[in-house]
Amino acid sequence: MTIDLRGLVPAPVTPFNRDGSVDVDAIHRLGGWLAGVEGVKGLVVLGHAGEGTFLTQDEQALVIREFKNAVNGEIPIIAGITGEGNMVAALEAKRAVEAGASAGLVYPSHGWLRFGYQKGAPQTRYKEIYETSGLPLILFQYPDATKATYDLETQLEIAGQEGVFATKNGVRNMKRWDTEIPVLRAAYPELQILTCHDEYLLHTMFDVDGALVGYGGLAPEPLVELIAAGKAKDYAAARAIHDRLLPVTKNVYHRGSHMEGTVALKEGLVARGILEHATVRPPLLPLAEGAGDEIARALKSANLGSVTVPA
């Protein structure tokens, strides 16, 4: 595989107009800014932060195309593949290729979150998606608290399949992280290992090639520094960056529901001067009154102010 994601891979939000339609101009501002940050290696669109499952098929294609336009083809656009069944997901991946995606982040079938998966089923999902679309794929490891988390054997078998070149690991169980990541690394040295622990970045930063996080769509500058500190095994530097970001982390991710993080990211982007407002799609709801001001103060405390957005 020629796609190199060894660095920061933000998963940006999808901006909307106040009427709920996709805001193409804001996509260009957001994507252009992120692509201009040194150390950003690609963008993942249509994920949780991007409200991808809330979009129509035409809107999903539009978001892929416009983010690709925003980055002028300088970095790859990776599409979240979220369709429930193998065939549905494979056709989604095929549309993503047609819209300009360079790779796909494969979500587990959402029914597995509640009911679990049959042994061997996840492997068939990746196989059919790749064979149908030819899209290079990223293995997505869900939190240990869900029934859609893959055991180590399943991860190893998926990682060994044709077309799989990276893994986004969000297991959120440090016992599993500390024991499973070395095994994956030893079995597949070329597999790019990316953390997605937005709220646990410090612990995971020393074992990875990069980070694929929604957080990167709001605070890319310190996260690039954090990745560099982790690769250098410089705990003191990494800890200092973590502590500087902690007020922002609390205001974005330490909320009642992780999904509220999407709304908080948009509020933060308003504070940074990239979005004009934090419009989301139902069933997401606005945050409580005053939350935007709290997020803005947290960003200011972390020295993350307004940015110059490309025209």
GROMACS .gro file of C-alpha atoms in nm:
model
  311
    1MET     CA    1   0.000   0.000   0.000
    2THR     CA    2   0.126   0.349  -0.081
    3ILE     CA    3  -0.099   0.541   0.159
    4ASP     CA    4   0.109   0.674   0.447
    5LEU     CA    5  -0.094   0.778   0.751
    6ARG     CA    6   0.198   0.782   0.994
    7GLY     CA    7   0.115   1.108   1.168
    8LEU     CA    8  -0.207   1.291   1.247
    9VAL     CA    9  -0.524   1.191   1.061
   10PRO     CA   10  -0.809   1.419   1.170
   11ALA     CA   11  -1.168   1.301   1.138
   12PRO     CA   12  -1.337   1.637   1.073
   13VAL     CA   13  -1.697   1.730   1.134
   14THR     CA   14  -1.939   1.784   0.848
   15PRO     CA   15  -2.039   2.152   0.847
   16PHE     CA   16  -2.404   2.234   0.781
   17ASN     CA   17  -2.585   2.547   0.682
   18ARG     CA   18  -2.844   2.670   0.928
   19ASP     CA   19  -3.115   2.502   0.718
   20GLY     CA   20  -2.942   2.166   0.768
   21SER     CA   21  -2.792   2.131   0.421
   22VAL     CA   22  -2.423   2.051   0.373
   23ASP     CA   23  -2.214   2.370   0.384
   24VAL     CA   24  -1.965   2.332   0.099
   25ASP     CA   25  -1.792   2.665   0.164
   26ALA     CA   26  -1.727   2.564   0.525
   27ILE     CA   27  -1.592   2.226   0.409
   28HIS     CA   28  -1.341   2.415   0.195
   29ARG     CA   29  -1.236   2.634   0.489
   30LEU     CA   30  -1.205   2.340   0.728
   31GLY     CA   31  -1.036   2.102   0.486
   32GLY     CA   32  -0.800   2.367   0.353
   33TRP     CA   33  -0.691   2.463   0.702
   34LEU     CA   34  -0.631   2.105   0.815
   35ALA     CA   35  -0.438   2.016   0.500
   36GLY     CA   36  -0.211   2.313   0.564
   37VAL     CA   37  -0.102   2.189   0.907
   38GLU     CA   38   0.234   2.017   0.878
   39GLY     CA   39   0.207   1.660   1.002
   40VAL     CA   40  -0.154   1.603   0.890
   41LYS     CA   41  -0.141   1.294   0.668
   42GLY     CA   42  -0.504   1.251   0.562
   43LEU     CA   43  -0.865   1.324   0.654
   44VAL     CA   44  -1.132   1.071   0.751
   45VAL     CA   45  -1.479   1.193   0.658
   46LEU     CA   46  -1.826   1.049   0.723
   47GLY     CA   47  -1.732   0.904   1.059
   48HIS     CA   48  -1.893   0.960   1.397
   49ALA     CA   49  -1.758   1.315   1.422
   50GLY     CA   50  -1.872   1.375   1.064
   51GLU     CA   51  -2.230   1.257   1.125
   52GLY     CA   52  -2.181   1.027   0.828
   53THR     CA   53  -2.476   0.800   0.901
   54PHE     CA   54  -2.705   1.104   0.913
   55LEU     CA   55  -2.637   1.189   0.548
   56THR     CA   56  -2.806   1.069   0.230
   57GLN     CA   57  -2.600   0.878  -0.025
   58ASP     CA   58  -2.579   1.187  -0.245
   59GLU     CA   59  -2.465   1.396   0.052
   60GLN     CA   60  -2.202   1.139   0.145
   61ALA     CA   61  -2.058   1.158  -0.206
   62LEU     CA   62  -2.072   1.538  -0.194
   63VAL     CA   63  -1.877   1.549   0.133
   64ILE     CA   64  -1.605   1.321  -0.007
   65ARG     CA   65  -1.575   1.525  -0.327
   66GLU     CA   66  -1.567   1.863  -0.155
   67PHE     CA   67  -1.312   1.764   0.109
   68LYS     CA   68  -1.096   1.629  -0.174
   69ASN     CA   69  -1.135   1.961  -0.353
   70ALA     CA   70  -1.054   2.145  -0.030
   71VAL     CA   71  -0.718   1.970   0.009
   72ASN     CA   72  -0.633   1.999  -0.363
   73GLY     CA   73  -0.549   1.630  -0.369
   74GLU     CA   74  -0.246   1.694  -0.144
   75ILE     CA   75  -0.351   1.439   0.120
   76PRO     CA   76  -0.581   1.136   0.093
   77ILE     CA   77  -0.949   1.148   0.184
   78ILE     CA   78  -1.062   0.835   0.370
   79ALA     CA   79  -1.433   0.756   0.380
   80GLY     CA   80  -1.613   0.598   0.672
   81ILE     CA   81  -1.791   0.283   0.548
   82THR     CA   82  -2.086   0.224   0.776
   83GLY     CA   83  -2.347   0.024   0.583
   84GLU     CA   84  -2.514  -0.249   0.786
   85GLY     CA   85  -2.471  -0.556   0.563
   86ASN     CA   86  -2.172  -0.671   0.359
   87MET     CA   87  -2.328  -0.594   0.022
   88VAL     CA   88  -2.464  -0.258   0.137
   89ALA     CA   89  -2.124  -0.162   0.277
   90ALA     CA   90  -1.945  -0.284  -0.036
   91LEU     CA   91  -2.167  -0.069  -0.259
   92GLU     CA   92  -2.110   0.224  -0.023
   93ALA     CA   93  -1.735   0.175  -0.066
   94LYS     CA   94  -1.775   0.161  -0.443
   95ARG     CA   95  -1.958   0.496  -0.436
   96ALA     CA   96  -1.682   0.636  -0.217
   97VAL     CA   97  -1.424   0.540  -0.479
   98GLU     CA   98  -1.629   0.710  -0.748
   99ALA     CA   99  -1.648   1.025  -0.534
  100GLY     CA  100  -1.271   1.034  -0.491
  101ALA     CA  101  -1.191   0.849  -0.167
  102SER     CA  102  -0.843   0.698  -0.142
  103ALA     CA  103  -0.924   0.452   0.138
  104GLY     CA  104  -1.204   0.336   0.363
  105LEU     CA  105  -1.246   0.307   0.739
  106VAL     CA  106  -1.469   0.003   0.791
  107TYR     CA  107  -1.715   0.024   1.080
  108PRO     CA  108  -1.856  -0.297   1.226
  109SER     CA  109  -2.210  -0.387   1.133
  110HIS     CA  110  -2.406  -0.186   1.387
  111GLY     CA  111  -2.626  -0.476   1.489
  112TRP     CA  112  -2.314  -0.629   1.642
  113LEU     CA  113  -2.298  -0.349   1.898
  114ARG     CA  114  -2.592  -0.502   2.082
  115PHE     CA  115  -2.599  -0.863   1.973
  116GLY     CA  116  -2.236  -0.947   1.899
  117TYR     CA  117  -2.095  -1.110   1.587
  118GLN     CA  118  -2.058  -1.465   1.465
  119LYS     CA  119  -1.703  -1.597   1.457
  120GLY     CA  120  -1.558  -1.525   1.114
  121ALA     CA  121  -1.824  -1.273   1.012
  122PRO     CA  122  -1.610  -0.956   1.036
  123GLN     CA  123  -1.353  -1.112   0.802
  124THR     CA  124  -1.620  -1.161   0.535
  125ARG     CA  125  -1.719  -0.794   0.567
  126TYR     CA  126  -1.370  -0.669   0.485
  127LYS     CA  127  -1.324  -0.925   0.206
  128GLU     CA  128  -1.645  -0.833   0.023
  129ILE     CA  129  -1.589  -0.459   0.060
  130TYR     CA  130  -1.239  -0.482  -0.084
  131GLU     CA  131  -1.325  -0.724  -0.364
  132THR     CA  132  -1.621  -0.510  -0.472
  133SER     CA  133  -1.459  -0.167  -0.451
  134GLY     CA  134  -1.082  -0.213  -0.457
  135LEU     CA  135  -1.069   0.046  -0.179
  136PRO     CA  136  -0.771   0.010   0.060
  137LEU     CA  137  -0.915  -0.050   0.407
  138ILE     CA  138  -0.853   0.040   0.770
  139LEU     CA  139  -0.952  -0.206   1.042
  140PHE     CA  140  -1.163  -0.033   1.308
  141GLN     CA  141  -1.137  -0.177   1.659
  142TYR     CA  142  -1.436  -0.066   1.870
  143PRO     CA  143  -1.434  -0.014   2.248
  144ASP     CA  144  -1.407  -0.318   2.472
  145ALA     CA  145  -1.736  -0.217   2.635
  146THR     CA  146  -1.926  -0.300   2.315
  147LYS     CA  147  -2.010  -0.638   2.163
  148ALA     CA  148  -1.863  -0.516   1.834
  149THR     CA  149  -1.507  -0.518   1.966
  150TYR     CA  150  -1.292  -0.778   1.789
  151ASP     CA  151  -1.091  -1.036   1.979
  152LEU     CA  152  -0.721  -1.061   1.898
  153GLU     CA  153  -0.765  -1.359   1.665
  154THR     CA  154  -1.020  -1.167   1.458
  155GLN     CA  155  -0.797  -0.860   1.443
  156LEU     CA  156  -0.502  -1.067   1.326
  157GLU     CA  157  -0.705  -1.239   1.055
  158ILE     CA  158  -0.847  -0.911   0.924
  159ALA     CA  159  -0.505  -0.744   0.933
  160GLY     CA  160  -0.369  -1.025   0.717
  161GLN     CA  161  -0.634  -0.985   0.447
  162GLU     CA  162  -0.563  -0.832   0.109
  163GLY     CA  163  -0.639  -0.461   0.104
  164VAL     CA  164  -0.608  -0.395   0.479
  165PHE     CA  165  -0.317  -0.158   0.545
  166ALA     CA  166  -0.389   0.005   0.883
  167THR     CA  167  -0.586  -0.030   1.204
  168LYS     CA  168  -0.767   0.238   1.401
  169ASN     CA  169  -0.772   0.109   1.757
  170GLY     CA  170  -1.015   0.250   2.011
  171VAL     CA  171  -1.044  -0.048   2.246
  172ARG     CA  172  -1.040   0.181   2.554
  173ASN     CA  173  -0.917  -0.103   2.771
  174MET     CA  174  -0.552  -0.046   2.850
  175LYS     CA  175  -0.498  -0.406   2.955
  176ARG     CA  176  -0.600  -0.518   2.609
  177TRP     CA  177  -0.410  -0.234   2.444
  178ASP     CA  178  -0.087  -0.319   2.622
  179THR     CA  179  -0.109  -0.689   2.535
  180GLU     CA  180  -0.267  -0.687   2.186
  181ILE     CA  181  -0.086  -0.401   2.012
  182PRO     CA  182   0.260  -0.567   2.045
  183VAL     CA  183   0.117  -0.888   1.896
  184LEU     CA  184  -0.031  -0.701   1.600
  185ARG     CA  185   0.296  -0.516   1.552
  186ALA     CA  186   0.501  -0.836   1.558
  187ALA     CA  187   0.267  -1.022   1.321
  188TYR     CA  188   0.234  -0.740   1.068
  189PRO     CA  189   0.525  -0.492   1.094
  190GLU     CA  190   0.395  -0.291   0.798
  191LEU     CA  191   0.045  -0.250   0.942
  192GLN     CA  192   0.000   0.116   1.032
  193ILE     CA  193  -0.130   0.135   1.390
  194LEU     CA  194  -0.335   0.445   1.469
  195THR     CA  195  -0.486   0.532   1.806
  196CYS     CA  196  -0.833   0.682   1.822
  197HIS     CA  197  -0.842   0.731   2.198
  198ASP     CA  198  -0.934   1.100   2.190
  199GLU     CA  199  -0.966   1.109   2.568
  200TYR     CA  200  -0.677   0.866   2.644
  201LEU     CA  201  -0.412   0.984   2.402
  202LEU     CA  202  -0.122   1.004   2.646
  203HIS     CA  203  -0.118   0.633   2.734
  204THR     CA  204  -0.151   0.518   2.373
  205MET     CA  205   0.083   0.767   2.205
  206PHE     CA  206   0.403   0.568   2.264
  207ASP     CA  207   0.302   0.255   2.073
  208VAL     CA  208   0.159   0.391   1.748
  209ASP     CA  209   0.242   0.526   1.405
  210GLY     CA  210  -0.013   0.802   1.440
  211ALA     CA  211  -0.355   0.910   1.557
  212LEU     CA  212  -0.686   0.898   1.372
  213VAL     CA  213  -0.905   1.119   1.587
  214GLY     CA  214  -1.194   1.362   1.569
  215TYR     CA  215  -0.991   1.574   1.811
  216GLY     CA  216  -0.748   1.636   1.525
  217GLY     CA  217  -1.016   1.832   1.344
  218LEU     CA  218  -1.015   2.091   1.624
  219ALA     CA  219  -0.664   2.093   1.771
  220PRO     CA  220  -0.427   1.956   1.507
  221GLU     CA  221  -0.127   2.164   1.607
  222PRO     CA  222  -0.066   2.023   1.959
  223LEU     CA  223  -0.167   1.674   1.851
  224VAL     CA  224   0.106   1.673   1.585
  225GLU     CA  225   0.346   1.772   1.864
  226LEU     CA  226   0.209   1.496   2.088
  227ILE     CA  227   0.262   1.232   1.821
  228ALA     CA  228   0.621   1.351   1.771
  229ALA     CA  229   0.684   1.335   2.147
  230GLY     CA  230   0.542   0.983   2.160
  231LYS     CA  231   0.760   0.863   1.873
  232ALA     CA  232   1.062   1.017   2.046
  233LYS     CA  233   0.964   0.837   2.370
  234ASP     CA  234   0.974   1.178   2.539
  235TYR     CA  235   0.723   1.130   2.819
  236ALA     CA  236   0.787   1.468   2.980
  237ALA     CA  237   0.711   1.655   2.658
  238ALA     CA  238   0.407   1.439   2.586
  239ARG     CA  239   0.277   1.490   2.939
  240ALA     CA  240   0.314   1.867   2.910
  241ILE     CA  241   0.113   1.872   2.586
  242HIS     CA  242  -0.149   1.643   2.738
  243ASP     CA  243  -0.185   1.866   3.042
  244ARG     CA  244  -0.211   2.180   2.829
  245LEU     CA  245  -0.492   2.015   2.632
  246LEU     CA  246  -0.672   1.866   2.931
  247PRO     CA  247  -0.924   2.154   2.977
  248VAL     CA  248  -1.017   2.117   2.610
  249THR     CA  249  -1.038   1.738   2.640
  250LYS     CA  250  -1.272   1.771   2.937
  251ASN     CA  251  -1.497   2.020   2.759
  252VAL     CA  252  -1.517   1.817   2.440
  253TYR     CA  253  -1.506   1.451   2.544
  254HIS     CA  254  -1.580   1.422   2.916
  255ARG     CA  255  -1.953   1.467   2.863
  256GLY     CA  256  -2.258   1.250   2.926
  257SER     CA  257  -2.237   1.090   2.582
  258HIS     CA  258  -1.939   1.055   2.352
  259MET     CA  259  -2.170   1.169   2.071
  260GLU     CA  260  -2.186   1.510   2.237
  261GLY     CA  261  -1.823   1.542   2.139
  262THR     CA  262  -1.934   1.608   1.781
  263VAL     CA  263  -2.139   1.907   1.891
  264ALA     CA  264  -1.855   2.027   2.113
  265LEU     CA  265  -1.607   1.999   1.824
  266LYS     CA  266  -1.830   2.227   1.618
  267GLU     CA  267  -1.855   2.475   1.904
  268GLY     CA  268  -1.477   2.470   1.925
  269LEU     CA  269  -1.444   2.534   1.553
  270VAL     CA  270  -1.670   2.836   1.595
  271ALA     CA  271  -1.435   2.963   1.864
  272ARG     CA  272  -1.138   2.907   1.633
  273GLY     CA  273  -1.304   3.108   1.356
  274ILE     CA  274  -1.355   2.826   1.106
  275LEU     CA  275  -1.729   2.765   1.142
  276GLU     CA  276  -1.987   3.038   1.181
  277HIS     CA  277  -2.221   2.822   1.390
  278ALA     CA  278  -2.242   2.473   1.539
  279THR     CA  279  -2.545   2.335   1.353
  280VAL     CA  280  -2.586   1.957   1.385
  281ARG     CA  281  -2.841   1.711   1.254
  282PRO     CA  282  -3.099   1.540   1.474
  283PRO     CA  283  -3.094   1.327   1.674
  284LEU     CA  284  -2.790   1.528   1.784
  285LEU     CA  285  -2.893   1.830   1.989
  286PRO     CA  286  -2.723   2.159   2.073
  287LEU     CA  287  -2.522   2.169   2.395
  288ALA     CA  288  -2.652   2.345   2.704
  289GLU     CA  289  -2.648   2.723   2.708
  290GLY     CA  290  -2.302   2.854   2.788
  291ALA     CA  291  -2.116   2.544   2.666
  292GLY     CA  292  -1.973   2.728   2.368
  293ASP     CA  293  -1.823   2.992   2.595
  294GLU     CA  294  -1.674   2.723   2.820
  295ILE     CA  295  -1.515   2.551   2.521
  296ALA     CA  296  -1.381   2.883   2.392
  297ARG     CA  297  -1.219   2.954   2.730
  298ALA     CA  298  -1.065   2.607   2.737
  299LEU     CA  299  -0.919   2.657   2.390
  300LYS     CA  300  -0.777   2.993   2.492
  301SER     CA  301  -0.614   2.837   2.800
  302ALA     CA  302  -0.446   2.586   2.569
  303ASN     CA  303  -0.320   2.868   2.342
  304LEU     CA  304  -0.552   2.758   2.063
  305GLY     CA  305  -0.699   3.077   1.927
  306SER     CA  306  -0.847   3.187   1.597
  307VAL     CA  307  -0.672   3.066   1.284
  308THR     CA  308  -0.625   3.209   0.938
  309VAL     CA  309  -0.842   3.009   0.703
  310PRO     CA  310  -0.744   2.977   0.335
  311ALA     CA  311  -0.970   3.170   0.100
   0.00000   0.00000   0.00000
